[in-house]
Amino acid sequence: MADQYAQSSEDIRPTGIPAIPAIRWDEPPEGPVLVLLDQTRLPGEESELVCTDAQALVEAIRTLAVRGAPLLGIAAAYGVALAAARGFDVDEAADSLAGARPTAVNLAYGARRAQAAYRTAVVDGAGPERAAGAALEAARALHAEDARASAKMAAHGLALLEELLPGGGHRILTHCNTGALVSGGEGTAFAVALKSHRAGSLRRLWVDETRPLLQGARLTAYEAARNGMAYTLLTDNAAGSLFAAGEVDAVLIGADRIAADGSVANKVGSYPLAVLARYHHVPFIVVAPVTTVDLDTPDGASIEVEQRASHEVTEVTAPHVPVLGMEAGGGIPVAPLGTQAYNPAFDVTPPELVTAIVTEEGVLSPVTAEGVAGLCAESRGGRVPID
Ligand SMILES: CSC[C@H]1O[C@H](OP(=O)(O)O)[C@H](O)[C@@H]1O
C-alpha cells in the first residue's frame, strides 16, 4: 500500500536542508540583527524576517514565523543578546521572550541562560559591551550544543530503530515538524528519519499534515522533499487506517516539554497517535534534547497547554496569504462566521504510552521518573532557573 502513494521520483529534489538557515545572527553596519527563515511563508516562499529587537522576535514567536522547542530556545537566547547589544533592558527582554509561548520549556531556558550570562558578566565588572558579548556567547553556545545534540539523537534513534525493526524497511509516521526548522542542527525526530533514509533503511515517511497550522504538510514535506526522502502526506484523521492496515512500523515525534514523571507535551494529535500505537503494538518514540526536560514540572497535568485563536481553525488562507500571523477574518471561512473553536496547540501523552525517549544522552525506556531525573543529572550540571 505504501508504494502506491509514493510521490513520483522526479518530485524528489535532494537539495539538503533549507537553503536559508532557520536562524542566523548578523552584524550589518546599522547594528546587530537576528535573521529568521519565515516559516509562515513556507513551503511556497523562502523569505527572511529580520528582527532588530526582542519585541519583533516575540511577535515572530507568537505567529510561528520561528517555532519548534529547541529553536525557540536558541532564538530566545539570541533575542536577549540582541537586546543587550542594542542597549535595551535585558531583564525585560528575557521576561517577554520567556513568556511568548507557554508550553515549550526550551523557550524560557534559552532566554534565562543568556540573561544569566549577561548578569554574571555585569557582576564580574564587565561593561555593557562585554556583558552583551557574554549573552551572545551563551546564545552561540546553545546553538552549537543543540546541533551536536541533534546529531547524537539521530544516532541513538537509528540504533533504536534497528534494534526494534531489524533489517531496515522502516515505515515511520511522524507528526508536526521536527527537522532543521526546529533545531540548531537537523532536528529531533525528523533527524532520526533522515539518518534512516541516509542509511538506506527508510521505506516510507508518513507525514501527518498536522491541522490546523499544517506544520507537517508545509514544513515536514518540504524538508523531506529537499532531502530526497520517500514521503507521503496524510490527513491527521487518516492515521488510524494506516495503523489498521499494518503500514506503520514506528511513530517518531518531538516534544515541547517533558515533565519529571515522563509525561510528554507535544503538538496536538500526538496523544491519539500514542493510543493508536499502543493498540496496534507499534513503538511510540519521542525524540528531544535534554533541554526539553523540565524537572520543575512534576507531571502532565502541570504542563500549561497553549490555547490558540479560533480563526486558525475556522479559516484557511488564500495561497498568497501566510497560514499564520493572519488576523481573524484574513482567510477564507470554512465555518459559519462567529464560530468558536477549541484549538489547543499541544496535548500531553502519559509516560506509560511512550515506548522510549531518545535524547543526546541516550535512550530512556521504559520511561520512569527516576530515568528522567537521570537524564538531567548527566547532561546539565548547573541548572539555569527557567521561570
Ligand atoms: C522538536 S520541537 C518541535 C515541536 O514543536 C512543534 O510545535 P510548534 O510548531 O507549535 O512550535 C511541535 O510540537 C513539534 O513537535
mmCIF file of C-alpha atoms and ligand atoms in Angstrom:
data_model
loop_
_atom_site.group_PDB
_atom_site.id
_atom_site.type_symbol
_atom_site.label_atom_id
_atom_site.label_comp_id
_atom_site.label_asym_id
_atom_site.label_seq_id
_atom_site.Cartn_x
_atom_site.Cartn_y
_atom_site.Cartn_z
ATOM 1 C CA MET A 1 0.000 0.000 0.000
ATOM 2 C CA ALA A 2 2.783 2.418 0.922
ATOM 3 C CA ASP A 3 4.356 2.402 -2.527
ATOM 4 C CA GLN A 4 1.211 3.236 -4.448
ATOM 5 C CA TYR A 5 1.136 6.577 -2.678
ATOM 6 C CA ALA A 6 4.785 7.442 -3.231
ATOM 7 C CA GLN A 7 5.364 10.792 -4.885
ATOM 8 C CA SER A 8 6.993 10.359 -8.323
ATOM 9 C CA SER A 9 10.794 10.278 -8.204
ATOM 10 C CA GLU A 10 11.146 13.491 -10.219
ATOM 11 C CA ASP A 11 9.257 15.293 -7.442
ATOM 12 C CA ILE A 12 12.030 14.454 -5.032
ATOM 13 C CA ARG A 13 14.710 17.167 -5.012
ATOM 14 C CA PRO A 14 17.549 16.005 -2.713
ATOM 15 C CA THR A 15 18.895 19.509 -2.178
ATOM 16 C CA GLY A 16 19.625 19.173 1.520
ATOM 17 C CA ILE A 17 18.251 21.042 4.500
ATOM 18 C CA PRO A 18 16.728 24.508 3.901
ATOM 19 C CA ALA A 19 18.919 26.710 1.695
ATOM 20 C CA ILE A 20 18.284 29.525 4.138
ATOM 21 C CA PRO A 21 19.185 28.599 7.728
ATOM 22 C CA ALA A 22 16.287 28.688 10.184
ATOM 23 C CA ILE A 23 18.117 31.349 12.226
ATOM 24 C CA ARG A 24 21.290 33.413 11.982
ATOM 25 C CA TRP A 25 22.899 36.342 13.818
ATOM 26 C CA ASP A 26 24.186 39.136 11.601
ATOM 27 C CA GLU A 27 26.063 42.352 12.268
ATOM 28 C CA PRO A 28 25.434 44.769 9.381
ATOM 29 C CA PRO A 29 26.783 48.350 9.719
ATOM 30 C CA GLU A 30 23.456 49.586 11.075
ATOM 31 C CA GLY A 31 23.625 47.225 14.046
ATOM 32 C CA PRO A 32 23.176 43.573 15.040
ATOM 33 C CA VAL A 33 20.090 41.715 13.866
ATOM 34 C CA LEU A 34 18.573 38.260 14.193
ATOM 35 C CA VAL A 35 17.550 36.838 10.812
ATOM 36 C CA LEU A 36 14.843 34.160 10.674
ATOM 37 C CA LEU A 37 13.618 31.968 7.838
ATOM 38 C CA ASP A 38 9.946 32.984 7.965
ATOM 39 C CA GLN A 39 8.196 29.652 8.485
ATOM 40 C CA THR A 40 4.740 31.189 7.974
ATOM 41 C CA ARG A 41 5.550 31.518 4.261
ATOM 42 C CA LEU A 42 6.905 28.012 3.649
ATOM 43 C CA PRO A 43 6.798 25.983 1.513
ATOM 44 C CA GLY A 44 5.902 28.442 -1.231
ATOM 45 C CA GLU A 45 8.306 31.199 -0.303
ATOM 46 C CA GLU A 46 11.755 31.053 1.330
ATOM 47 C CA SER A 47 11.907 34.570 2.786
ATOM 48 C CA GLU A 48 13.764 36.087 5.698
ATOM 49 C CA LEU A 49 12.373 38.008 8.633
ATOM 50 C CA VAL A 50 14.837 40.472 10.208
ATOM 51 C CA CYS A 51 14.404 41.195 13.916
ATOM 52 C CA THR A 52 16.095 44.277 15.361
ATOM 53 C CA ASP A 53 14.695 43.954 18.878
ATOM 54 C CA ALA A 54 13.177 41.469 21.299
ATOM 55 C CA GLN A 55 9.597 42.648 20.691
ATOM 56 C CA ALA A 56 9.850 41.834 16.987
ATOM 57 C CA LEU A 57 11.126 38.389 17.949
ATOM 58 C CA VAL A 58 8.281 37.890 20.433
ATOM 59 C CA GLU A 59 5.821 38.600 17.602
ATOM 60 C CA ALA A 60 7.668 36.182 15.312
ATOM 61 C CA ILE A 61 7.435 33.509 18.023
ATOM 62 C CA ARG A 62 3.731 34.124 18.617
ATOM 63 C CA THR A 63 2.928 33.880 14.862
ATOM 64 C CA LEU A 64 5.198 30.826 14.478
ATOM 65 C CA ALA A 65 7.471 32.537 11.991
ATOM 66 C CA VAL A 66 10.047 30.855 14.215
ATOM 67 C CA ARG A 67 8.914 27.757 16.064
ATOM 68 C CA GLY A 68 9.788 24.348 17.463
ATOM 69 C CA ALA A 69 11.038 23.881 21.005
ATOM 70 C CA PRO A 70 14.843 23.700 20.537
ATOM 71 C CA LEU A 71 14.886 26.551 18.024
ATOM 72 C CA LEU A 72 12.671 28.662 20.280
ATOM 73 C CA GLY A 73 15.309 28.317 22.989
ATOM 74 C CA ILE A 74 18.088 29.300 20.613
ATOM 75 C CA ALA A 75 16.036 32.242 19.281
ATOM 76 C CA ALA A 76 15.225 33.471 22.788
ATOM 77 C CA ALA A 77 18.891 33.384 23.768
ATOM 78 C CA TYR A 78 19.817 35.393 20.660
ATOM 79 C CA GLY A 79 16.895 37.725 21.427
ATOM 80 C CA VAL A 80 18.360 38.534 24.850
ATOM 81 C CA ALA A 81 21.770 39.069 23.247
ATOM 82 C CA LEU A 82 20.140 41.375 20.681
ATOM 83 C CA ALA A 83 18.505 43.433 23.424
ATOM 84 C CA ALA A 84 21.831 43.717 25.247
ATOM 85 C CA ALA A 85 23.730 44.638 22.086
ATOM 86 C CA ARG A 86 21.226 47.365 21.208
ATOM 87 C CA GLY A 87 21.069 48.809 24.727
ATOM 88 C CA PHE A 88 17.563 47.689 25.617
ATOM 89 C CA ASP A 89 16.577 46.414 29.063
ATOM 90 C CA VAL A 90 17.898 42.840 29.178
ATOM 91 C CA ASP A 91 15.689 41.625 32.027
ATOM 92 C CA GLU A 92 12.583 42.999 30.298
ATOM 93 C CA ALA A 93 13.588 41.301 27.041
ATOM 94 C CA ALA A 94 14.246 37.985 28.805
ATOM 95 C CA ASP A 95 10.868 38.141 30.560
ATOM 96 C CA SER A 96 8.902 38.917 27.383
ATOM 97 C CA LEU A 97 10.702 36.222 25.384
ATOM 98 C CA ALA A 98 10.321 33.612 28.149
ATOM 99 C CA GLY A 99 6.588 34.337 28.253
ATOM 100 C CA ALA A 100 5.963 34.490 24.483
ATOM 101 C CA ARG A 101 4.515 30.937 24.381
ATOM 102 C CA PRO A 102 3.804 28.814 27.472
ATOM 103 C CA THR A 103 4.404 25.169 26.604
ATOM 104 C CA ALA A 104 7.880 24.722 25.108
ATOM 105 C CA VAL A 105 10.206 24.799 28.106
ATOM 106 C CA ASN A 106 13.223 25.469 25.878
ATOM 107 C CA LEU A 107 11.958 28.997 25.220
ATOM 108 C CA ALA A 108 12.336 30.156 28.812
ATOM 109 C CA TYR A 109 15.501 28.097 29.244
ATOM 110 C CA GLY A 110 17.218 29.874 26.334
ATOM 111 C CA ALA A 111 16.126 33.324 27.492
ATOM 112 C CA ARG A 112 17.260 32.726 31.085
ATOM 113 C CA ARG A 113 20.563 31.204 30.037
ATOM 114 C CA ALA A 114 21.562 34.286 28.030
ATOM 115 C CA GLN A 115 20.198 36.567 30.746
ATOM 116 C CA ALA A 116 22.263 34.721 33.380
ATOM 117 C CA ALA A 117 25.406 35.081 31.244
ATOM 118 C CA TYR A 118 24.773 38.815 30.921
ATOM 119 C CA ARG A 119 24.138 39.252 34.647
ATOM 120 C CA THR A 120 27.215 37.241 35.631
ATOM 121 C CA ALA A 121 29.374 39.388 33.367
ATOM 122 C CA VAL A 122 27.986 42.564 34.918
ATOM 123 C CA VAL A 123 28.595 41.235 38.445
ATOM 124 C CA ASP A 124 32.161 40.444 37.375
ATOM 125 C CA GLY A 125 32.617 44.097 36.443
ATOM 126 C CA ALA A 126 32.027 43.910 32.692
ATOM 127 C CA GLY A 127 30.703 46.995 30.962
ATOM 128 C CA PRO A 128 27.614 46.876 28.715
ATOM 129 C CA GLU A 129 29.536 45.844 25.589
ATOM 130 C CA ARG A 130 31.364 42.945 27.230
ATOM 131 C CA ALA A 131 28.220 41.852 29.021
ATOM 132 C CA ALA A 132 26.355 41.870 25.699
ATOM 133 C CA GLY A 133 29.166 39.767 24.293
ATOM 134 C CA ALA A 134 28.700 37.269 27.113
ATOM 135 C CA ALA A 135 24.992 36.939 26.266
ATOM 136 C CA LEU A 136 25.818 36.406 22.580
ATOM 137 C CA GLU A 137 28.428 33.816 23.526
ATOM 138 C CA ALA A 138 25.784 31.969 25.562
ATOM 139 C CA ALA A 139 23.389 32.018 22.587
ATOM 140 C CA ARG A 140 26.034 30.740 20.219
ATOM 141 C CA ALA A 141 26.981 28.002 22.708
ATOM 142 C CA LEU A 142 23.342 26.871 22.983
ATOM 143 C CA HIS A 143 23.052 26.895 19.183
ATOM 144 C CA ALA A 144 26.151 24.709 18.830
ATOM 145 C CA GLU A 145 25.102 22.394 21.678
ATOM 146 C CA ASP A 146 21.752 21.825 20.005
ATOM 147 C CA ALA A 147 23.417 20.981 16.702
ATOM 148 C CA ARG A 148 25.580 18.395 18.473
ATOM 149 C CA ALA A 149 22.579 17.062 20.368
ATOM 150 C CA SER A 150 20.652 16.667 17.102
ATOM 151 C CA ALA A 151 23.396 14.507 15.595
ATOM 152 C CA LYS A 152 23.612 12.378 18.755
ATOM 153 C CA MET A 153 19.832 11.920 18.906
ATOM 154 C CA ALA A 154 19.824 10.844 15.273
ATOM 155 C CA ALA A 155 22.465 8.213 16.002
ATOM 156 C CA HIS A 156 20.759 6.937 19.163
ATOM 157 C CA GLY A 157 17.399 6.951 17.419
ATOM 158 C CA LEU A 158 18.587 4.992 14.395
ATOM 159 C CA ALA A 159 20.236 2.410 16.646
ATOM 160 C CA LEU A 160 16.916 2.031 18.480
ATOM 161 C CA LEU A 161 15.000 1.619 15.207
ATOM 162 C CA GLU A 162 17.499 -1.024 14.045
ATOM 163 C CA GLU A 163 17.068 -2.833 17.368
ATOM 164 C CA LEU A 164 13.273 -2.702 17.221
ATOM 165 C CA LEU A 165 12.959 -3.161 13.454
ATOM 166 C CA PRO A 166 15.936 -5.224 12.281
ATOM 167 C CA GLY A 167 16.521 -5.403 8.546
ATOM 168 C CA GLY A 168 15.535 -1.838 7.651
ATOM 169 C CA GLY A 169 12.483 -1.009 5.524
ATOM 170 C CA HIS A 170 11.316 1.411 8.185
ATOM 171 C CA ARG A 171 7.844 2.842 7.666
ATOM 172 C CA ILE A 172 7.793 5.769 10.071
ATOM 173 C CA LEU A 173 4.885 8.016 10.880
ATOM 174 C CA THR A 174 5.697 11.483 12.146
ATOM 175 C CA HIS A 175 3.573 14.384 13.353
ATOM 176 C CA CYS A 176 4.101 18.137 13.073
ATOM 177 C CA ASN A 177 7.613 19.262 12.111
ATOM 178 C CA THR A 178 10.810 18.288 13.868
ATOM 179 C CA GLY A 179 13.576 18.883 11.306
ATOM 180 C CA ALA A 180 16.172 21.580 10.697
ATOM 181 C CA LEU A 181 13.389 24.145 11.054
ATOM 182 C CA VAL A 182 13.200 23.462 14.804
ATOM 183 C CA SER A 183 16.865 22.977 15.575
ATOM 184 C CA GLY A 184 20.445 24.158 15.553
ATOM 185 C CA GLY A 185 21.145 21.006 13.546
ATOM 186 C CA GLU A 186 18.950 18.644 11.526
ATOM 187 C CA GLY A 187 16.206 18.353 14.090
ATOM 188 C CA THR A 188 14.956 15.796 16.559
ATOM 189 C CA ALA A 189 12.534 13.070 15.384
ATOM 190 C CA PHE A 190 12.975 14.069 11.732
ATOM 191 C CA ALA A 191 16.761 13.799 12.121
ATOM 192 C CA VAL A 192 16.285 10.130 13.086
ATOM 193 C CA ALA A 193 14.138 9.501 9.997
ATOM 194 C CA LEU A 194 16.700 11.361 7.875
ATOM 195 C CA LYS A 195 19.512 9.199 9.256
ATOM 196 C CA SER A 196 17.436 6.103 8.497
ATOM 197 C CA HIS A 197 16.994 7.419 4.952
ATOM 198 C CA ARG A 198 20.725 8.038 4.548
ATOM 199 C CA ALA A 199 21.381 4.507 5.830
ATOM 200 C CA GLY A 200 19.049 3.127 3.154
ATOM 201 C CA SER A 201 16.642 1.904 5.824
ATOM 202 C CA LEU A 202 13.691 4.253 5.316
ATOM 203 C CA ARG A 203 10.990 2.742 3.170
ATOM 204 C CA ARG A 204 8.374 5.420 3.834
ATOM 205 C CA LEU A 205 7.934 8.544 5.907
ATOM 206 C CA TRP A 206 4.243 9.022 6.595
ATOM 207 C CA VAL A 207 3.719 12.742 7.238
ATOM 208 C CA ASP A 208 0.686 13.885 9.203
ATOM 209 C CA GLU A 209 -0.476 17.201 7.764
ATOM 210 C CA THR A 210 -0.958 18.454 11.367
ATOM 211 C CA ARG A 211 -4.044 20.650 11.421
ATOM 212 C CA PRO A 212 -4.753 23.442 11.881
ATOM 213 C CA LEU A 213 -1.390 25.108 11.131
ATOM 214 C CA LEU A 214 -0.169 22.342 8.806
ATOM 215 C CA GLN A 215 3.414 22.076 10.051
ATOM 216 C CA GLY A 216 3.541 18.589 8.551
ATOM 217 C CA ALA A 217 2.175 19.440 5.109
ATOM 218 C CA ARG A 218 4.003 22.763 4.823
ATOM 219 C CA LEU A 219 7.271 22.065 6.638
ATOM 220 C CA THR A 220 7.988 18.342 7.072
ATOM 221 C CA ALA A 221 7.033 17.548 3.476
ATOM 222 C CA TYR A 222 9.260 20.482 2.419
ATOM 223 C CA GLU A 223 12.207 19.097 4.398
ATOM 224 C CA ALA A 224 11.592 15.509 3.270
ATOM 225 C CA ALA A 225 11.456 16.570 -0.387
ATOM 226 C CA ARG A 226 14.604 18.658 -0.079
ATOM 227 C CA ASN A 227 16.386 15.659 1.443
ATOM 228 C CA GLY A 228 15.208 13.235 -1.206
ATOM 229 C CA MET A 229 13.231 11.102 1.237
ATOM 230 C CA ALA A 230 10.340 8.828 0.194
ATOM 231 C CA TYR A 231 7.418 10.500 1.956
ATOM 232 C CA THR A 232 3.658 10.517 1.729
ATOM 233 C CA LEU A 233 1.363 13.148 3.215
ATOM 234 C CA LEU A 234 -1.859 12.198 5.005
ATOM 235 C CA THR A 235 -4.641 13.974 6.820
ATOM 236 C CA ASP A 236 -4.386 13.562 10.590
ATOM 237 C CA ASN A 237 -7.643 11.601 10.647
ATOM 238 C CA ALA A 238 -6.256 9.042 8.151
ATOM 239 C CA ALA A 239 -3.535 7.862 10.546
ATOM 240 C CA GLY A 240 -5.817 5.294 12.206
ATOM 241 C CA SER A 241 -6.475 3.458 8.945
ATOM 242 C CA LEU A 242 -2.714 3.283 8.279
ATOM 243 C CA PHE A 243 -2.189 1.548 11.621
ATOM 244 C CA ALA A 244 -5.126 -0.772 10.898
ATOM 245 C CA ALA A 245 -3.567 -1.667 7.532
ATOM 246 C CA GLY A 246 -0.295 -2.541 9.261
ATOM 247 C CA GLU A 247 1.546 0.227 7.380
ATOM 248 C CA VAL A 248 3.271 1.857 10.363
ATOM 249 C CA ASP A 249 6.378 0.324 11.955
ATOM 250 C CA ALA A 250 7.108 3.165 14.383
ATOM 251 C CA VAL A 251 5.909 6.617 15.376
ATOM 252 C CA LEU A 252 8.596 9.306 15.795
ATOM 253 C CA ILE A 253 7.615 12.643 17.321
ATOM 254 C CA GLY A 254 9.269 15.594 19.050
ATOM 255 C CA ALA A 255 8.405 17.237 22.344
ATOM 256 C CA ASP A 256 7.860 20.680 23.761
ATOM 257 C CA ARG A 257 8.091 19.822 27.436
ATOM 258 C CA ILE A 258 8.835 16.538 29.231
ATOM 259 C CA ALA A 259 7.663 16.591 32.853
ATOM 260 C CA ALA A 260 9.528 14.968 35.731
ATOM 261 C CA ASP A 261 7.268 11.885 35.586
ATOM 262 C CA GLY A 262 7.970 11.443 31.854
ATOM 263 C CA SER A 263 4.708 12.943 30.564
ATOM 264 C CA VAL A 264 5.264 14.450 27.105
ATOM 265 C CA ALA A 265 3.672 17.632 25.805
ATOM 266 C CA ASN A 266 3.783 17.798 22.032
ATOM 267 C CA LYS A 267 1.769 19.070 19.081
ATOM 268 C CA VAL A 268 -1.938 18.346 19.424
ATOM 269 C CA GLY A 269 -2.692 14.996 17.835
ATOM 270 C CA SER A 270 0.311 13.278 19.450
ATOM 271 C CA TYR A 271 -1.728 11.665 22.243
ATOM 272 C CA PRO A 272 -4.191 9.945 19.855
ATOM 273 C CA LEU A 273 -1.191 8.558 17.945
ATOM 274 C CA ALA A 274 0.180 7.158 21.222
ATOM 275 C CA VAL A 275 -3.124 5.404 21.896
ATOM 276 C CA LEU A 276 -3.249 4.029 18.331
ATOM 277 C CA ALA A 277 0.373 2.884 18.612
ATOM 278 C CA ARG A 278 -0.320 1.071 21.871
ATOM 279 C CA TYR A 279 -3.436 -0.616 20.497
ATOM 280 C CA HIS A 280 -1.547 -1.753 17.385
ATOM 281 C CA HIS A 281 1.670 -2.712 19.249
ATOM 282 C CA VAL A 282 3.768 -0.109 17.385
ATOM 283 C CA PRO A 283 6.705 1.648 19.122
ATOM 284 C CA PHE A 284 5.877 5.274 20.048
ATOM 285 C CA ILE A 285 9.208 7.100 20.247
ATOM 286 C CA VAL A 286 9.761 10.655 21.495
ATOM 287 C CA VAL A 287 12.956 12.402 20.372
ATOM 288 C CA ALA A 288 14.010 15.521 22.278
ATOM 289 C CA PRO A 289 17.143 17.137 23.711
ATOM 290 C CA VAL A 290 17.581 17.262 27.476
ATOM 291 C CA THR A 291 16.817 20.999 27.329
ATOM 292 C CA THR A 292 13.199 19.929 26.748
ATOM 293 C CA VAL A 293 13.078 18.070 30.075
ATOM 294 C CA ASP A 294 11.672 20.155 32.942
ATOM 295 C CA LEU A 295 12.122 18.577 36.374
ATOM 296 C CA ASP A 296 10.308 21.568 37.910
ATOM 297 C CA THR A 297 7.075 20.424 36.250
ATOM 298 C CA PRO A 298 6.075 17.324 38.191
ATOM 299 C CA ASP A 299 3.586 15.711 35.823
ATOM 300 C CA GLY A 300 1.488 16.093 32.674
ATOM 301 C CA ALA A 301 -1.378 17.837 34.463
ATOM 302 C CA SER A 302 1.048 20.588 35.498
ATOM 303 C CA ILE A 303 2.039 21.430 31.909
ATOM 304 C CA GLU A 304 0.372 24.598 30.603
ATOM 305 C CA VAL A 305 -1.044 23.821 27.163
ATOM 306 C CA GLU A 306 -1.177 26.838 24.851
ATOM 307 C CA GLN A 307 -4.694 27.634 23.608
ATOM 308 C CA ARG A 308 -4.708 29.403 20.248
ATOM 309 C CA ALA A 309 -7.230 31.577 18.375
ATOM 310 C CA SER A 310 -10.391 30.156 16.827
ATOM 311 C CA HIS A 311 -9.699 31.639 13.407
ATOM 312 C CA GLU A 312 -6.758 29.266 12.925
ATOM 313 C CA VAL A 313 -9.410 26.518 12.781
ATOM 314 C CA THR A 314 -12.371 28.349 11.222
ATOM 315 C CA GLU A 315 -10.435 29.942 8.371
ATOM 316 C CA VAL A 316 -7.966 28.780 5.726
ATOM 317 C CA THR A 317 -5.771 31.166 3.860
ATOM 318 C CA ALA A 318 -5.632 32.153 0.245
ATOM 319 C CA PRO A 319 -2.432 30.893 -1.450
ATOM 320 C CA HIS A 320 -0.654 34.223 -1.152
ATOM 321 C CA VAL A 321 -1.567 34.739 2.483
ATOM 322 C CA PRO A 322 0.673 33.061 5.070
ATOM 323 C CA VAL A 323 -1.092 30.385 7.072
ATOM 324 C CA LEU A 324 -0.030 32.045 10.281
ATOM 325 C CA GLY A 325 0.068 35.556 11.515
ATOM 326 C CA MET A 326 -3.161 36.426 9.767
ATOM 327 C CA GLU A 327 -5.740 38.379 11.699
ATOM 328 C CA ALA A 328 -9.201 36.923 12.247
ATOM 329 C CA GLY A 329 -11.108 37.418 9.014
ATOM 330 C CA GLY A 330 -7.918 37.365 6.966
ATOM 331 C CA GLY A 331 -8.616 33.948 5.492
ATOM 332 C CA ILE A 332 -11.398 32.010 3.795
ATOM 333 C CA PRO A 333 -14.075 30.876 6.287
ATOM 334 C CA VAL A 334 -14.640 27.125 6.500
ATOM 335 C CA ALA A 335 -17.173 27.531 9.321
ATOM 336 C CA PRO A 336 -20.033 29.969 9.911
ATOM 337 C CA LEU A 337 -18.785 33.441 10.904
ATOM 338 C CA GLY A 338 -18.562 33.750 14.657
ATOM 339 C CA THR A 339 -17.904 30.031 15.192
ATOM 340 C CA GLN A 340 -15.712 29.484 18.253
ATOM 341 C CA ALA A 341 -13.173 26.648 18.049
ATOM 342 C CA TYR A 342 -11.360 24.516 20.623
ATOM 343 C CA ASN A 343 -7.767 24.970 19.482
ATOM 344 C CA PRO A 344 -5.148 23.625 21.905
ATOM 345 C CA ALA A 345 -1.688 23.799 20.301
ATOM 346 C CA PHE A 346 -0.477 20.733 22.219
ATOM 347 C CA ASP A 347 -1.613 17.660 24.088
ATOM 348 C CA VAL A 348 0.019 15.508 26.747
ATOM 349 C CA THR A 349 0.946 11.828 26.440
ATOM 350 C CA PRO A 350 1.351 9.890 29.720
ATOM 351 C CA PRO A 351 4.665 8.059 30.208
ATOM 352 C CA GLU A 352 3.061 4.629 30.108
ATOM 353 C CA LEU A 353 2.198 5.158 26.428
ATOM 354 C CA VAL A 354 5.749 6.204 25.489
ATOM 355 C CA THR A 355 7.963 3.327 24.344
ATOM 356 C CA ALA A 356 11.169 5.362 24.613
ATOM 357 C CA ILE A 357 12.510 8.871 24.931
ATOM 358 C CA VAL A 358 15.609 9.448 22.784
ATOM 359 C CA THR A 359 17.913 12.276 23.885
ATOM 360 C CA GLU A 360 21.532 13.148 23.191
ATOM 361 C CA GLU A 361 22.331 11.284 26.436
ATOM 362 C CA GLY A 362 20.882 8.057 25.057
ATOM 363 C CA VAL A 363 17.608 6.113 25.072
ATOM 364 C CA LEU A 364 15.310 6.020 28.090
ATOM 365 C CA SER A 365 12.985 3.015 28.095
ATOM 366 C CA PRO A 366 10.807 2.325 29.947
ATOM 367 C CA VAL A 367 10.045 5.926 30.827
ATOM 368 C CA THR A 368 10.251 6.423 34.591
ATOM 369 C CA ALA A 369 10.651 9.464 36.823
ATOM 370 C CA GLU A 370 13.989 8.097 38.001
ATOM 371 C CA GLY A 371 15.165 7.705 34.433
ATOM 372 C CA VAL A 372 14.057 11.232 33.514
ATOM 373 C CA ALA A 373 15.924 12.651 36.504
ATOM 374 C CA GLY A 374 18.980 10.677 35.467
ATOM 375 C CA LEU A 375 18.962 12.299 32.029
ATOM 376 C CA CYS A 376 19.262 15.745 33.559
ATOM 377 C CA ALA A 377 21.814 14.771 36.186
ATOM 378 C CA GLU A 378 24.178 13.622 33.428
ATOM 379 C CA SER A 379 23.692 16.405 30.995
ATOM 380 C CA ARG A 380 23.094 19.534 32.953
ATOM 381 C CA GLY A 381 25.473 20.132 35.807
ATOM 382 C CA GLY A 382 24.156 23.515 36.875
ATOM 383 C CA ARG A 383 20.556 24.404 36.235
ATOM 384 C CA VAL A 384 19.591 27.812 34.912
ATOM 385 C CA PRO A 385 16.355 28.932 36.589
ATOM 386 C CA ILE A 386 13.790 28.975 33.805
ATOM 387 C CA ASP A 387 10.929 30.863 35.413
HETATM 388 C C1 LIG B 1 11.146 19.199 18.255
HETATM 389 S S1 LIG B 1 10.364 20.631 18.699
HETATM 390 C C2 LIG B 1 9.149 20.645 17.550
HETATM 391 C C3 LIG B 1 7.835 20.659 18.222
HETATM 392 O O1 LIG B 1 7.342 21.999 18.207
HETATM 393 C C4 LIG B 1 6.133 21.993 17.494
HETATM 394 O O2 LIG B 1 5.229 22.923 17.974
HETATM 395 P P1 LIG B 1 5.091 24.349 17.226
HETATM 396 O O3 LIG B 1 5.110 24.073 15.757
HETATM 397 O O4 LIG B 1 3.771 24.864 17.742
HETATM 398 O O5 LIG B 1 6.269 25.170 17.699
HETATM 399 C C5 LIG B 1 5.631 20.595 17.692
HETATM 400 O O6 LIG B 1 5.116 20.387 18.970
HETATM 401 C C6 LIG B 1 6.881 19.804 17.483
HETATM 402 O O7 LIG B 1 6.874 18.511 17.936
#
